[in-house]
mmCIF file of C-alpha atoms and ligand atoms in Angstrom:
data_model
loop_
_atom_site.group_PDB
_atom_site.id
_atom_site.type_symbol
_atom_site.label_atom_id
_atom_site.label_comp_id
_atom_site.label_asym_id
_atom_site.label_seq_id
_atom_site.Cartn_x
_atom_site.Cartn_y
_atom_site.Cartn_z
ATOM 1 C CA UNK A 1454 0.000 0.000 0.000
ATOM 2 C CA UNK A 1455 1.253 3.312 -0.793
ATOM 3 C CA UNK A 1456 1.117 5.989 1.511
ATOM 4 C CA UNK A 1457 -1.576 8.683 0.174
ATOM 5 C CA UNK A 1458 -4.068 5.722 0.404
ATOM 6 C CA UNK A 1459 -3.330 4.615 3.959
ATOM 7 C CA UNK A 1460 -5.774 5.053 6.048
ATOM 8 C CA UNK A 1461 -3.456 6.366 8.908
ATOM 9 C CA UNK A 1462 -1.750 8.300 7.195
ATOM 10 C CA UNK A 1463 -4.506 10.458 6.375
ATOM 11 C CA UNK A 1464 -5.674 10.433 10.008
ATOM 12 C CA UNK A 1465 -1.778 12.276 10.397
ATOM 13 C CA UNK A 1466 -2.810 15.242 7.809
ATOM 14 C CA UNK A 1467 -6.370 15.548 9.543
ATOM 15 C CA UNK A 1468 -7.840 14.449 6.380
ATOM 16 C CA UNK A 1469 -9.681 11.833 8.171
ATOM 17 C CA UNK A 1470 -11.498 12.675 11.581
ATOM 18 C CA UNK A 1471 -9.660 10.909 14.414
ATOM 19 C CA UNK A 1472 -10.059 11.810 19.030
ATOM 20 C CA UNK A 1473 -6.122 12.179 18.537
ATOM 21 C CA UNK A 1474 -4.903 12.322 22.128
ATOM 22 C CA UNK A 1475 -1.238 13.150 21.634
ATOM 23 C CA UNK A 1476 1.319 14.115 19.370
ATOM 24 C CA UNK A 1477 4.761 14.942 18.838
ATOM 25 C CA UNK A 1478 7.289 15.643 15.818
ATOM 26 C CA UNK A 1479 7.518 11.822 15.113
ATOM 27 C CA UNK A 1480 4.209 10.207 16.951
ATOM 28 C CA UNK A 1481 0.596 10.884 16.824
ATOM 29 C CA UNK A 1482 -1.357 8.879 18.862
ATOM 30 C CA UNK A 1483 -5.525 8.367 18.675
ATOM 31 C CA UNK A 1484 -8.088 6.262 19.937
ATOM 32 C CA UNK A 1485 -9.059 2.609 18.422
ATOM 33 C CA UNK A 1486 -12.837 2.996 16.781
ATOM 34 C CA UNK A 1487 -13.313 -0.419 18.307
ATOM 35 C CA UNK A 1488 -11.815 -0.653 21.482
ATOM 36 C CA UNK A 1489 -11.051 -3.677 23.659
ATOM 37 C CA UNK A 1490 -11.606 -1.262 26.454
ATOM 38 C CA UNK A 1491 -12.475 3.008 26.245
ATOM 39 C CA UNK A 1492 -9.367 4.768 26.359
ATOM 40 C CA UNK A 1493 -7.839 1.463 23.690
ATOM 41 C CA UNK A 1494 -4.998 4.154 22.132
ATOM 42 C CA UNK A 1495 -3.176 3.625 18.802
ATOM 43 C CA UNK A 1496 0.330 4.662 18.839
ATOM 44 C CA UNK A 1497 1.978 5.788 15.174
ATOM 45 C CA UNK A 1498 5.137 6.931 13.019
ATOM 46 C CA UNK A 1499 3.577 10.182 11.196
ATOM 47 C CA UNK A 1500 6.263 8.618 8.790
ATOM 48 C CA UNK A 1501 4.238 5.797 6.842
ATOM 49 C CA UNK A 1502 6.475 2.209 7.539
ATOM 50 C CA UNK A 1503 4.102 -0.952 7.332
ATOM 51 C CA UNK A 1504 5.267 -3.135 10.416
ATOM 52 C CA UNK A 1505 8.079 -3.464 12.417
ATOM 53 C CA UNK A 1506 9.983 -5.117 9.913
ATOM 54 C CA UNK A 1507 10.031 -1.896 7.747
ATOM 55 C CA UNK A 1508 9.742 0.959 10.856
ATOM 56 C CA UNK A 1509 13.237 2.831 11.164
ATOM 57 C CA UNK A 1510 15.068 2.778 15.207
ATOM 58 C CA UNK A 1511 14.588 6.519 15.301
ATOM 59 C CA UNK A 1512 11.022 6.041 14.794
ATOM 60 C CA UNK A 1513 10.259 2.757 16.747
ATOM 61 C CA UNK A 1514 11.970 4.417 19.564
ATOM 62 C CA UNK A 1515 9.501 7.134 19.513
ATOM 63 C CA UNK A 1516 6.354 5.116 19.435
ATOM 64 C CA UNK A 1517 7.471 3.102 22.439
ATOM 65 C CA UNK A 1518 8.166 6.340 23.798
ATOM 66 C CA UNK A 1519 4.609 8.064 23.631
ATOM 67 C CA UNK A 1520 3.430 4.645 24.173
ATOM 68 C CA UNK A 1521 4.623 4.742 27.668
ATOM 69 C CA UNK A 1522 3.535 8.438 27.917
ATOM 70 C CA UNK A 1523 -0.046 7.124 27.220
ATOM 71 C CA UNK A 1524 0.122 4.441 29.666
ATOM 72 C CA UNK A 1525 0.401 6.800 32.335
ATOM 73 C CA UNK A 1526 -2.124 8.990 31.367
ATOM 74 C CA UNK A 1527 -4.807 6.176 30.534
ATOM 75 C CA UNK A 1528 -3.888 5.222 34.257
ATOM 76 C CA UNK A 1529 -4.006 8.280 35.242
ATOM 77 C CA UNK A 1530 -7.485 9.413 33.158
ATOM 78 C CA UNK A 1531 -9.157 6.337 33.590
ATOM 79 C CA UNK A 1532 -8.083 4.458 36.828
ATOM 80 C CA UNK A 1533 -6.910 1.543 34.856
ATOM 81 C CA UNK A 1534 -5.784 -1.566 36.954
ATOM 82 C CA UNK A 1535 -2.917 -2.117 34.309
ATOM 83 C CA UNK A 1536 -2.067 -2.013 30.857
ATOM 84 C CA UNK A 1537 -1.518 -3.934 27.936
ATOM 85 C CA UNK A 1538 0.738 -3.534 24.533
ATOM 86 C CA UNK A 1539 0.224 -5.331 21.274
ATOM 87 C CA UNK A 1540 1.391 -4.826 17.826
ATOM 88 C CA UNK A 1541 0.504 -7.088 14.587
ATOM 89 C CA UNK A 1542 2.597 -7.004 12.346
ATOM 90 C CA UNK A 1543 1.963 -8.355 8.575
ATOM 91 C CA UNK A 1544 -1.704 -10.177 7.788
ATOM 92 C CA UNK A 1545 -0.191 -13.432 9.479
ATOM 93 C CA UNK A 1546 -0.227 -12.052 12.769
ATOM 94 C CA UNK A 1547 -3.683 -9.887 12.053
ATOM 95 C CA UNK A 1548 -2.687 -6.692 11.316
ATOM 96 C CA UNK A 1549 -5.430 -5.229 9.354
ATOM 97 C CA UNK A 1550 -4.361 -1.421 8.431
ATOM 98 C CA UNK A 1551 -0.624 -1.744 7.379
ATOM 99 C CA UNK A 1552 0.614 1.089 8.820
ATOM 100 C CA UNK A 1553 2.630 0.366 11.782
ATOM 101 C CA UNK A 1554 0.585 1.070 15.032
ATOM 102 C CA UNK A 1555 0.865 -0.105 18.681
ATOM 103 C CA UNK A 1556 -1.669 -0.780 20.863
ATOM 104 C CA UNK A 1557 -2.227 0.637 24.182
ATOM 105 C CA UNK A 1558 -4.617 -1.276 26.213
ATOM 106 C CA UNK A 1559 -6.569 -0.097 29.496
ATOM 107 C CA UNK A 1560 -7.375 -2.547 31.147
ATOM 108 C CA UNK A 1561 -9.722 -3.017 34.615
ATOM 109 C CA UNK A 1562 -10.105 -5.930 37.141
ATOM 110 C CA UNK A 1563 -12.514 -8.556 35.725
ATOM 111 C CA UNK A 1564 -12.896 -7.142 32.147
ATOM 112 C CA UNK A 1565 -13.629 -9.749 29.880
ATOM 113 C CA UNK A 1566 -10.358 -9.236 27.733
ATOM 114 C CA UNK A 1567 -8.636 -12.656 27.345
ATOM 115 C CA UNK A 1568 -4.801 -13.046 26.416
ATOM 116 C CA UNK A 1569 -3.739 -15.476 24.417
ATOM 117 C CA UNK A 1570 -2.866 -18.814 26.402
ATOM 118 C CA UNK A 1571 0.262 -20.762 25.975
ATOM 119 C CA UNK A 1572 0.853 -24.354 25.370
ATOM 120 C CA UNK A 1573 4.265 -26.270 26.160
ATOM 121 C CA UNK A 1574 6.965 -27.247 23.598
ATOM 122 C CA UNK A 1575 7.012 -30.943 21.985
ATOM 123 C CA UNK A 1576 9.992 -32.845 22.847
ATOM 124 C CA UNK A 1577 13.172 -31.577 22.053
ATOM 125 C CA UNK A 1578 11.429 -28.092 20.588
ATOM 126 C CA UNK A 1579 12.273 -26.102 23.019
ATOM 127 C CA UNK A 1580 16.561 -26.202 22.844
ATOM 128 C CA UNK A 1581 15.707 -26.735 18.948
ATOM 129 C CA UNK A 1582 13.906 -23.634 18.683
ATOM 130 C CA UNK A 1583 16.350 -21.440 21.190
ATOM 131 C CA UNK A 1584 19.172 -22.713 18.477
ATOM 132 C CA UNK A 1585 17.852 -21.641 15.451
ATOM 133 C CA UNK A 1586 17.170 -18.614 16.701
ATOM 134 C CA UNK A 1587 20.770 -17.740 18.335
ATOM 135 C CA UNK A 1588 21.806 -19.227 14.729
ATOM 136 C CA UNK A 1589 19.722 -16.091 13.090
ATOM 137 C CA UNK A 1590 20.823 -13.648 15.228
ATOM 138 C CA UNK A 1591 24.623 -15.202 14.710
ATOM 139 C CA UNK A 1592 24.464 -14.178 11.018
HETATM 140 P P1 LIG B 1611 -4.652 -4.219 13.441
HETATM 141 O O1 LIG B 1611 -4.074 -3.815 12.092
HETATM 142 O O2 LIG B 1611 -5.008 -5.673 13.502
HETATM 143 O O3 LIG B 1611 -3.824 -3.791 14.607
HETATM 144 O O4 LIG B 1611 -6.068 -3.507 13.585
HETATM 145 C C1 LIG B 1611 -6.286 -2.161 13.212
HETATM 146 C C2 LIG B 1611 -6.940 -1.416 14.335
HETATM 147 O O5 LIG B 1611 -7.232 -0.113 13.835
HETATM 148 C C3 LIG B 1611 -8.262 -2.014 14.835
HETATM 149 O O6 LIG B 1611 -8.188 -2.167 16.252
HETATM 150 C C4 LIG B 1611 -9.306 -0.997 14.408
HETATM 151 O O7 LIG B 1611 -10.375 -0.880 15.321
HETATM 152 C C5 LIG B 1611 -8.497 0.288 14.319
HETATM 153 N N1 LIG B 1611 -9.016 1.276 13.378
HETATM 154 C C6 LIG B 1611 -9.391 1.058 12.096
HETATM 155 N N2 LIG B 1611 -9.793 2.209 11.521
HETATM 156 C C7 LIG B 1611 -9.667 3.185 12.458
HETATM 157 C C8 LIG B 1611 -9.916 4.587 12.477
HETATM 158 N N3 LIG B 1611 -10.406 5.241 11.403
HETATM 159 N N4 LIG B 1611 -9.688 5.275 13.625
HETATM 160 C C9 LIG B 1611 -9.218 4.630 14.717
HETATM 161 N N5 LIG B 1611 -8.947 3.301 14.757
HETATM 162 C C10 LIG B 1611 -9.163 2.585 13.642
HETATM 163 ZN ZN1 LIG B 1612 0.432 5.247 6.354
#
């Protein structure tokens, strides 16, 4: 997708309507349409990059950056009992607009919200997998 048709994009020229929240010289950040929870906060380059695969340090740094300036104030704003982040990143993992965006998450004692739930490694797959990825990162 280029970037004049990306949806987030034109929420960053204000050609799309958006309850942006805050913003910086990198970062604007706005609330999700369709929350987990109110106050669910979408955190993004104002420089179009797809995923994390494709976002620059400069610019990954400062989306984790107003991330964690969001957290507080969605803690502080909405007496949230803790927070979650997410990111998807390419179709695979469900991203859905492919402009890279993280997710900031209120979250309150006994919402319904359900993280994902792990199950253990086969045998052998758990030294096998910690190996090929050392090998990968070895390159
Ligand atoms: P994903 O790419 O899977 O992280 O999902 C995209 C997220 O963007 C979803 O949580 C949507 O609710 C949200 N979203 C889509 N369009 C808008 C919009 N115009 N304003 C705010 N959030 C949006
Ligand atoms: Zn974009």
């Amino acid at each position: 997708m280029n970037a004049a048709d990306c949806l987030f994009c034109k929420i960053v020229v204000r050609e799309i309507p958006a309850q942006i929240v805050y913003e910086d010289d990198n970062v604007l950040a706005f609330l999700d349409i369709n929350p987990i929870n109110p106050g669910h906060t979408l955190v993004i380059p104002k420089k179009h990059s797809k995923d994390i695969f494709e976002i620059d340090y400069a610019e990954w740094t400062a989306v984790m950056r107003a991330a964690r300036v969001i957290a507080h104030a969605l803690e502080t704003a909405l007496k949230t009992d803790g927070i979650n982040l997410g990111m998807n990143n390419r179709a695979g993992a469900g991203q859905v607009v492919f402009h890279a965006h993280v997710h900031v998450i209120p979250r309150f004692e006994g919402d319904p919200h359900k993280l994902w739930r792990g199950k253990p490694y086969a045998e052998g797959e758990f030294a096998a997998t910690g190996d090929k990825i050392r090998a990968a990162l070895n390159k």
